[in-house]
Amino acid sequence: MSIVGQPPAYFFLASSIFFILVTGLAIWKSNLRLPVTRLLIAYTLLSASLFYLLYFRDIGYLWMFRPDVLVNLPFYGMLLLAWVFLGYTLAFLRTGAPGLRGWWAGLLPVTAALLFDSDPLRNLADVLWRSPTQVLTRSAAAWYTLQAIWALLIAVATLLVLRRYAQTVQPLHRNRLKYLFPILAIQTGSGWMLLANYSLPGYSLHLLVTLLILNISLTHSLPDLRKISRQILSYIIVTVLSTVLLGAGFLVAWNLTKSTTGSNQFWAGAAVVGVVAILFTPLLALIRRLVDRLLSGSRYDAAQAVREYSHSISNILDMELLAAIVVGSVRETLHIKRGHLALVERVEEAGEKGYRLRDIHFEGNGDLRPGFLSFTGPVAAYLVQERHPLTQYDIDLLPRFQTTGKDELKWLVSTGMDVYIPILAHDEWIGLLMVGPRTSGDRYYEQDLGLLSALASQTAVSLENARLVRHLVELNNEVQQAYNELNRANQQLERLDRVKTDFINIASHELRTPITLVMGYSEMLLGDAAIQENPYYSQMVGGIRSGSVRLHEIVDSLLDIAKIDNRALDLAPKAISLPSLIRNIHGGMEKAFAERSLSFDTIELTNLPAIEADVDALQKVFYHLIVNAVKYTPDGGKVKVMERLVPADKSDLGQDSVEVIVSDTGIGIAPEIQELIFTKFYQTGPVNLHSSGKTKFKGGGPGLGLAIVRGIVEAHNGKVWAESPGHDEAAFPGSQFHVLLPLRQPLAAEEGEPQPVMVVSDGLMR
Ligand code: ADP
């Protein structure tokens, strides 16, 4: 057996067993869902079948086939293998599976060539074309077709790899692709040798190709060819330089020993050898270092880099500035082309549950589209759980990241980044440092990833602080905006309130004249003898009169409110006696008290001094309070008025004051509305319970009484408030209204004796 000739039969048997083993290894070690694994298995199985067939052929089991078919069997196998190899290349390049149609389209010319060559039915002409000088036989034509299709398949695979290599920028991917070149070369060499009848080397190269394919398919982190070639180059340079060094030493020793004689010769040689020996080790180390630095580009001291980095980012609270420094420092240390610092926010809305990533943009750094990584996606899970840098290469190739969503992958690829480093603060993922390719075109080695990890953890505190500050600023802006809006709304409300007050003012003035007329005429009619004689008419006129009196009262209250709102209360404070004022009010309401069987009690202080106040206004205050006490106390209840002197040091007003307390045994007031009832138009209970009778139990009114009370009391620099254990229409806890008035008014009109108080007999105030 020659080295180039036909191998013996057991070679084929051993090879087929080898292929079966390789297939088993591939099935055991790799992910069968990956197209590249399936094609690898197809390739090894096809190889195993081919070698079995060759073994059977050589031991004579395939006697039923024609000898010419048996001779060409390796070429058929080679063609089919080239077809599967093209598929494998496509899967390796991840250009997307060719699809069923693609497979058939590839298989068609292969089958046609096989049939054309083997002519299984023996129905093809042996001579295809004949000229007087030349003859083209079928077998020759078939042989050329076979070779052409094989060359085409290999050429297409090579072109695809070359194109992809030119398009790829990521060093790790480029490194992976580089492995395909020797494989393609050996594959071509193997085919060519088989065709040229160098069978044994051809088959051996095929075994080698299969091993290489198996290796690149099963190994994720392939050795860095660039680094290996650098090491080899460095080794060569160091060897050459040390040879030169030793050679120079040898020459010097040679020349020295030549010129000296005897024992001197020995010592001269020994001296040179000694000098070379002393210098050799440090010189070698120096050369090695120089070559290393020259070839492997950037070098850095990781500990110092981290120290300088943490120093430069500490105390920075501005997000953009922080991002600029972070990216700038990483760029400087690792010589990267570009990088980004993205802010990570947890989003838990109905539609999306995951992390939103927004670039912290700063001057001079390109824009990065915001991205979204779902909680359940493998990328977010890895970054949060492993807290370790993740390379785009891993995402592209590792089975663990196969389930990454399409949108996520698209976004990650669009960033053009090589490594993603998570930044976590208190177990919360807050940022992502993203670094692009290095200017040297080198990949990121383990120590680079370690450095990036350290830098990311240094960034956590600063980023967290900057984030909080930004959040505060945003919150502040929001509050400011809300405040501005509130202010605007307030101004609008004030304007509306003014318009309303103006309207009330005008309407009340307009109503007052006709009501006064109706009131006057009805009084005249009541005095008319003819009406008095007719009880029916006198009752009707009496109704008109009391209705117009009530209307007049309401209109008056409205005018009071308008005056209070416009701060236009016309007050003429004079010294008045409160007890007599209250007695007079009660006197005007005796009928009402009698109708409702209410008792009226007043506890007067004999030595109560006169206070300075506007008589009319103060009458309105106590009139409304006593009317309310009557209105909200059930029949048979009690109304009590108490007065007391409050010395300046005990008074909320800071001066000597009088406190009048109007209390009743009525339904009481719930604590939460004890302030609200003093706002105008505020009433408790449903509006439809209104009754025109102003002293009827729970009669209801326009909701103006207490607003007028507060307006007048405050205009007198006093205070009014309500106290009650609560509202209860069964237990009747009662209420107390406190009116605190200063004895003196700052601008008292005149001082003198207490004025007698005038009360209109029907209780109507003017
Ligand atoms: P109204 O015209 O409805 O009486 P007011 O301003 O005088 O309007 O009173 C406002 C609300 O305060 C009343 O609707 C009533 O619910 C409550 N109120 C006033 N005085 C008393 C009181 N003495 N006892 C219980 N509730 C009262």
Tab-separated table of N, CA and C in Angstrom, residues 104 153 203 295 400 453 466 484 514 525 559 587 654 682 737:
chain	number	residue	atom	x	y	z
A	104	TRP	N	-33.922	21.229	-1.237
A	104	TRP	CA	-34.203	20.494	-2.479
A	104	TRP	C	-33.452	21.107	-3.650
A	153	LEU	N	-20.295	24.052	-4.930
A	153	LEU	CA	-20.780	24.010	-3.537
A	153	LEU	C	-19.722	24.576	-2.590
A	203	TYR	N	-8.773	10.932	2.451
A	203	TYR	CA	-9.661	10.442	3.514
A	203	TYR	C	-9.214	10.970	4.881
A	295	LEU	N	3.132	44.184	20.647
A	295	LEU	CA	2.142	43.374	19.931
A	295	LEU	C	0.757	43.405	20.551
A	400	ARG	N	-28.661	29.169	26.358
A	400	ARG	CA	-29.399	29.805	27.448
A	400	ARG	C	-30.140	31.065	26.986
A	453	SER	N	-16.424	44.872	35.581
A	453	SER	CA	-17.294	44.519	36.703
A	453	SER	C	-16.973	45.396	37.912
A	466	ALA	N	-27.132	60.086	42.021
A	466	ALA	CA	-27.528	60.960	40.915
A	466	ALA	C	-28.981	60.705	40.532
A	484	ASN	N	-48.444	75.867	40.170
A	484	ASN	CA	-48.845	76.892	39.202
A	484	ASN	C	-50.269	76.668	38.722
A	514	PRO	N	-89.119	95.653	44.633
A	514	PRO	CA	-90.487	95.088	44.502
A	514	PRO	C	-90.949	94.376	45.768
A	525	LEU	N	-103.066	96.721	53.124
A	525	LEU	CA	-104.282	95.928	52.937
A	525	LEU	C	-104.750	95.328	54.260
A	559	LEU	N	-77.536	90.205	50.547
A	559	LEU	CA	-76.799	91.469	50.460
A	559	LEU	C	-75.677	91.529	51.485
A	587	GLY	N	-86.874	88.860	72.922
A	587	GLY	CA	-88.190	89.487	73.009
A	587	GLY	C	-88.896	89.449	71.666
A	654	GLY	N	-56.057	88.236	72.482
A	654	GLY	CA	-54.932	88.976	73.046
A	654	GLY	C	-55.345	90.265	73.723
A	682	TYR	N	-73.612	76.652	52.811
A	682	TYR	CA	-73.438	75.285	53.288
A	682	TYR	C	-74.619	74.889	54.166
A	737	PHE	N	-72.432	77.540	70.322
A	737	PHE	CA	-71.753	78.470	69.436
A	737	PHE	C	-71.076	79.524	70.283
